[in-house]
Amino acid sequence: MSEQIQGNAQPGDAVHPGHPVTVNRYGPWQRLNHWITATSLILLLLSGLALFTPELFFLTGLFGGGQATRSIHPWIGVVLFFSFFIFFFQLWKANLPERTDWIWVKKIKDVVGGHEERLPELGKYNAGQKFIFWGMTGLILVLIASGIIIWEQYFSTLTTIPVRRIAVLVHSIAAVLIICIFILHVYAAIWTRGTLRAMTRGTVTGGWAWRHHRKWLRQLADRRKMGPAE
């Protein structure tokens, strides 16, 4: 081959001929990790909103009351942090920006309009998915750092009251932003038919991969042709 096709393929990604063709996208541990992260985010959303405003205090009933919610919320945050960053270290290389990402952004009308034949061939992730990945990464770091500062049970003596007040404000803003990104992520997964299958079964159809991530599919097909010895 005169030029190696780069599609950000990862270990475990593979094409399986058949009717239909199927493509491995996520392994069982990656899917488990993803759902732990998603569940943690939902629990943090509910418990955080319950503590954020009296109008939503009734949500503390889901966690055993106000004191229990206040106690469990930061621990769920710790679970989220470790769960997400296990995922992060598996996927960060595949989410590095590429030149085609800027073209994808410029042609966002074609993306929304379903004219993906007008887009450049994409690797495993498009620019929207990369935005969500890096947005989540940055906001989770902000949330864990600010959360530690305001975790009075263990760290109240390490900071001053003015610092904790700033941390509460930063924590709240980051929480609102990550909720928006999470909603965007869920909407995109539902809107792009066939995407949820990747995180439930671990595979996508060959047609889905050809339409949405053709460069990635080409790399996997090329890898299969070369065989394990290559």
CSV table of C-alpha atoms in Angstrom, one decimal:
chain,number,residue,atom,x,y,z
A,1,MET,CA,0.0,0.0,0.0
A,2,SER,CA,1.3,3.4,-0.9
A,3,GLU,CA,-0.4,5.1,2.0
A,4,GLN,CA,-1.6,3.6,5.2
A,5,ILE,CA,-5.2,4.5,6.0
A,6,GLN,CA,-5.5,6.0,9.4
A,7,GLY,CA,-8.9,5.7,11.1
A,8,ASN,CA,-8.0,5.7,14.8
A,9,ALA,CA,-8.7,1.9,15.1
A,10,GLN,CA,-8.1,0.4,18.5
A,11,PRO,CA,-7.3,-3.0,19.7
A,12,GLY,CA,-10.4,-5.1,19.6
A,13,ASP,CA,-11.9,-3.2,16.6
A,14,ALA,CA,-12.6,-5.7,13.8
A,15,VAL,CA,-14.7,-6.4,10.8
A,16,HIS,CA,-16.7,-9.7,10.6
A,17,PRO,CA,-18.1,-10.7,7.2
A,18,GLY,CA,-21.7,-12.0,7.2
A,19,HIS,CA,-25.2,-10.9,6.4
A,20,PRO,CA,-25.1,-8.2,7.6
A,21,VAL,CA,-21.4,-7.3,8.1
A,22,THR,CA,-20.8,-6.5,11.7
A,23,VAL,CA,-18.0,-4.3,13.2
A,24,ASN,CA,-16.6,-4.5,16.7
A,25,ARG,CA,-16.7,-1.0,18.2
A,26,TYR,CA,-16.5,-1.5,22.0
A,27,GLY,CA,-15.5,-4.4,24.1
A,28,PRO,CA,-17.4,-5.6,27.2
A,29,TRP,CA,-15.2,-3.8,29.7
A,30,GLN,CA,-15.5,-0.6,27.8
A,31,ARG,CA,-19.3,-0.9,27.7
A,32,LEU,CA,-19.4,-1.6,31.4
A,33,ASN,CA,-17.2,1.4,32.1
A,34,HIS,CA,-19.4,3.6,29.9
A,35,TRP,CA,-22.6,2.6,31.7
A,36,ILE,CA,-21.0,3.1,35.2
A,37,THR,CA,-19.9,6.6,34.0
A,38,ALA,CA,-23.4,7.3,32.6
A,39,THR,CA,-25.2,6.1,35.8
A,40,SER,CA,-22.8,8.1,38.0
A,41,LEU,CA,-23.6,11.2,36.0
A,42,ILE,CA,-27.3,10.7,36.3
A,43,LEU,CA,-27.1,10.1,40.1
A,44,LEU,CA,-24.9,13.2,40.4
A,45,LEU,CA,-27.3,15.3,38.4
A,46,LEU,CA,-30.3,14.3,40.6
A,47,SER,CA,-28.5,14.6,43.9
A,48,GLY,CA,-26.7,17.8,42.8
A,49,LEU,CA,-29.9,19.5,41.7
A,50,ALA,CA,-31.5,18.4,45.0
A,51,LEU,CA,-28.8,20.2,46.9
A,52,PHE,CA,-28.7,23.2,44.5
A,53,THR,CA,-32.2,24.7,45.1
A,54,PRO,CA,-35.0,24.2,47.6
A,55,GLU,CA,-37.5,23.7,44.8
A,56,LEU,CA,-35.8,20.4,44.0
A,57,PHE,CA,-35.1,19.3,47.5
A,58,PHE,CA,-37.7,16.6,47.1
A,59,LEU,CA,-35.2,14.7,45.0
A,60,THR,CA,-33.3,13.9,48.2
A,61,GLY,CA,-36.0,11.3,48.9
A,62,LEU,CA,-34.3,9.2,46.2
A,63,PHE,CA,-31.2,9.0,48.3
A,64,GLY,CA,-32.7,8.6,51.8
A,65,GLY,CA,-33.1,12.3,52.8
A,66,GLY,CA,-31.0,15.5,52.9
A,67,GLN,CA,-28.2,14.4,55.1
A,68,ALA,CA,-27.8,11.1,53.1
A,69,THR,CA,-27.8,13.0,49.8
A,70,ARG,CA,-25.1,15.4,51.1
A,71,SER,CA,-23.0,12.5,52.2
A,72,ILE,CA,-23.3,10.3,49.1
A,73,HIS,CA,-23.1,13.0,46.4
A,74,PRO,CA,-19.3,13.5,46.6
A,75,TRP,CA,-18.6,9.8,46.7
A,76,ILE,CA,-20.6,9.3,43.5
A,77,GLY,CA,-18.3,12.0,42.1
A,78,VAL,CA,-15.3,10.0,43.0
A,79,VAL,CA,-16.8,7.0,41.2
A,80,LEU,CA,-17.4,9.1,38.2
A,81,PHE,CA,-13.9,10.5,38.2
A,82,PHE,CA,-12.2,7.1,38.2
A,83,SER,CA,-14.7,5.5,35.9
A,84,PHE,CA,-14.4,8.2,33.3
A,85,PHE,CA,-10.7,8.4,33.3
A,86,ILE,CA,-10.3,4.6,32.9
A,87,PHE,CA,-12.3,5.2,29.7
A,88,PHE,CA,-10.3,8.3,28.9
A,89,PHE,CA,-6.9,6.5,28.8
A,90,GLN,CA,-8.4,3.9,26.4
A,91,LEU,CA,-9.8,6.5,24.0
A,92,TRP,CA,-7.9,9.7,24.1
A,93,LYS,CA,-5.6,9.0,21.1
A,94,ALA,CA,-8.7,8.2,18.9
A,95,ASN,CA,-10.1,11.6,19.9
A,96,LEU,CA,-7.2,13.8,19.0
A,97,PRO,CA,-8.2,16.6,16.5
A,98,GLU,CA,-7.6,16.1,12.8
A,99,ARG,CA,-7.9,18.3,9.8
A,100,THR,CA,-11.1,16.6,8.7
A,101,ASP,CA,-12.7,17.6,12.0
A,102,TRP,CA,-12.7,21.3,10.9
A,103,ILE,CA,-14.2,20.3,7.5
A,104,TRP,CA,-16.9,18.4,9.4
A,105,VAL,CA,-17.7,21.5,11.5
A,106,LYS,CA,-17.8,23.7,8.4
A,107,LYS,CA,-20.3,21.3,6.9
A,108,ILE,CA,-22.5,20.9,10.0
A,109,LYS,CA,-25.6,21.7,7.9
A,110,ASP,CA,-24.9,18.6,5.8
A,111,VAL,CA,-24.5,16.6,9.0
A,112,VAL,CA,-27.8,17.8,10.4
A,113,GLY,CA,-29.5,17.4,7.0
A,114,GLY,CA,-28.4,13.8,6.6
A,115,HIS,CA,-26.1,14.5,3.6
A,116,GLU,CA,-23.0,12.7,4.9
A,117,GLU,CA,-21.9,11.8,1.4
A,118,ARG,CA,-20.8,15.4,1.2
A,119,LEU,CA,-18.5,15.0,4.2
A,120,PRO,CA,-14.9,13.8,4.2
A,121,GLU,CA,-14.3,10.2,5.3
A,122,LEU,CA,-14.1,10.0,9.1
A,123,GLY,CA,-12.1,8.0,11.6
A,124,LYS,CA,-13.7,6.3,14.6
A,125,TYR,CA,-15.0,9.6,16.0
A,126,ASN,CA,-16.3,12.8,14.4
A,127,ALA,CA,-15.7,16.3,15.6
A,128,GLY,CA,-19.0,16.3,17.6
A,129,GLN,CA,-18.0,13.2,19.4
A,130,LYS,CA,-14.6,14.6,20.1
A,131,PHE,CA,-16.1,17.8,21.4
A,132,ILE,CA,-18.2,15.8,23.9
A,133,PHE,CA,-15.2,13.7,24.9
A,134,TRP,CA,-12.9,16.6,25.6
A,135,GLY,CA,-15.7,18.7,27.1
A,136,MET,CA,-16.5,16.0,29.5
A,137,THR,CA,-12.8,15.5,30.3
A,138,GLY,CA,-12.2,19.2,31.2
A,139,LEU,CA,-15.5,19.6,33.2
A,140,ILE,CA,-15.0,16.4,35.2
A,141,LEU,CA,-11.5,17.7,36.2
A,142,VAL,CA,-13.0,21.0,37.2
A,143,LEU,CA,-15.8,19.3,39.1
A,144,ILE,CA,-13.5,17.0,41.1
A,145,ALA,CA,-11.1,19.8,41.9
A,146,SER,CA,-13.8,22.2,43.1
A,147,GLY,CA,-15.7,19.4,44.8
A,148,ILE,CA,-12.8,18.5,46.9
A,149,ILE,CA,-12.4,22.1,48.0
A,150,ILE,CA,-16.1,22.2,49.2
A,151,TRP,CA,-16.1,18.7,50.7
A,152,GLU,CA,-16.2,20.0,54.3
A,153,GLN,CA,-16.2,16.6,55.9
A,154,TYR,CA,-12.6,15.9,54.9
A,155,PHE,CA,-11.1,19.1,53.5
A,156,SER,CA,-12.7,22.1,55.4
A,157,THR,CA,-9.5,22.9,57.2
A,158,LEU,CA,-7.4,23.1,54.0
A,159,THR,CA,-9.2,26.2,52.5
A,160,THR,CA,-10.7,29.5,53.6
A,161,ILE,CA,-14.4,30.3,53.4
A,162,PRO,CA,-13.9,32.8,50.5
A,163,VAL,CA,-12.1,30.1,48.5
A,164,ARG,CA,-14.9,27.6,49.2
A,165,ARG,CA,-17.5,30.2,48.0
A,166,ILE,CA,-15.6,30.6,44.7
A,167,ALA,CA,-15.4,26.8,44.5
A,168,VAL,CA,-19.1,26.4,44.9
A,169,LEU,CA,-19.7,28.9,42.1
A,170,VAL,CA,-17.2,27.1,39.8
A,171,HIS,CA,-18.7,23.7,40.7
A,172,SER,CA,-22.2,24.9,39.9
A,173,ILE,CA,-21.3,26.4,36.6
A,174,ALA,CA,-19.3,23.3,35.6
A,175,ALA,CA,-22.3,21.1,36.6
A,176,VAL,CA,-24.7,23.1,34.4
A,177,LEU,CA,-22.3,22.8,31.5
A,178,ILE,CA,-21.7,19.1,31.9
A,179,ILE,CA,-25.5,18.5,32.1
A,180,CYS,CA,-25.9,20.3,28.7
A,181,ILE,CA,-23.1,18.2,27.2
A,182,PHE,CA,-24.7,15.0,28.6
A,183,ILE,CA,-28.0,15.9,27.1
A,184,LEU,CA,-26.3,16.6,23.8
A,185,HIS,CA,-24.6,13.2,23.9
A,186,VAL,CA,-27.8,11.3,24.7
A,187,TYR,CA,-29.7,13.2,21.9
A,188,ALA,CA,-27.0,12.5,19.3
A,189,ALA,CA,-26.9,8.8,20.3
A,190,ILE,CA,-30.7,8.5,19.8
A,191,TRP,CA,-30.8,10.7,16.7
A,192,THR,CA,-28.1,8.8,14.8
A,193,ARG,CA,-29.9,5.5,14.4
A,194,GLY,CA,-27.8,2.4,15.1
A,195,THR,CA,-25.4,4.3,17.6
A,196,LEU,CA,-26.9,2.9,20.8
A,197,ARG,CA,-26.2,-0.6,19.6
A,198,ALA,CA,-22.5,0.1,19.9
A,199,MET,CA,-22.9,0.5,23.7
A,200,THR,CA,-25.4,-2.3,24.2
A,201,ARG,CA,-24.1,-5.1,21.9
A,202,GLY,CA,-20.6,-3.7,21.3
A,203,THR,CA,-21.0,-3.9,17.5
A,204,VAL,CA,-22.4,-1.8,14.6
A,205,THR,CA,-23.4,-2.9,11.2
A,206,GLY,CA,-21.0,-2.5,8.3
A,207,GLY,CA,-23.5,-0.1,6.7
A,208,TRP,CA,-23.5,2.1,9.7
A,209,ALA,CA,-19.7,2.2,9.8
A,210,TRP,CA,-19.6,2.9,6.1
A,211,ARG,CA,-22.0,5.8,6.3
A,212,HIS,CA,-20.6,7.5,9.5
A,213,HIS,CA,-17.0,6.4,9.9
A,214,ARG,CA,-15.7,5.2,6.6
A,215,LYS,CA,-12.0,5.9,7.2
A,216,TRP,CA,-12.2,3.8,10.3
A,217,LEU,CA,-13.9,0.9,8.4
A,218,ARG,CA,-11.4,1.1,5.6
A,219,GLN,CA,-8.6,0.7,8.2
A,220,LEU,CA,-10.2,-2.3,9.8
A,221,ALA,CA,-10.8,-3.9,6.4
A,222,ASP,CA,-7.2,-3.3,5.5
A,223,ARG,CA,-6.0,-4.7,8.8
A,224,ARG,CA,-8.1,-7.9,8.1
A,225,LYS,CA,-6.6,-8.3,4.6
A,226,MET,CA,-3.0,-8.0,6.0
A,227,GLY,CA,-3.8,-10.6,8.7
A,228,PRO,CA,-2.4,-11.0,12.2
A,229,ALA,CA,1.1,-11.6,10.9
A,230,GLU,CA,1.3,-8.1,9.6
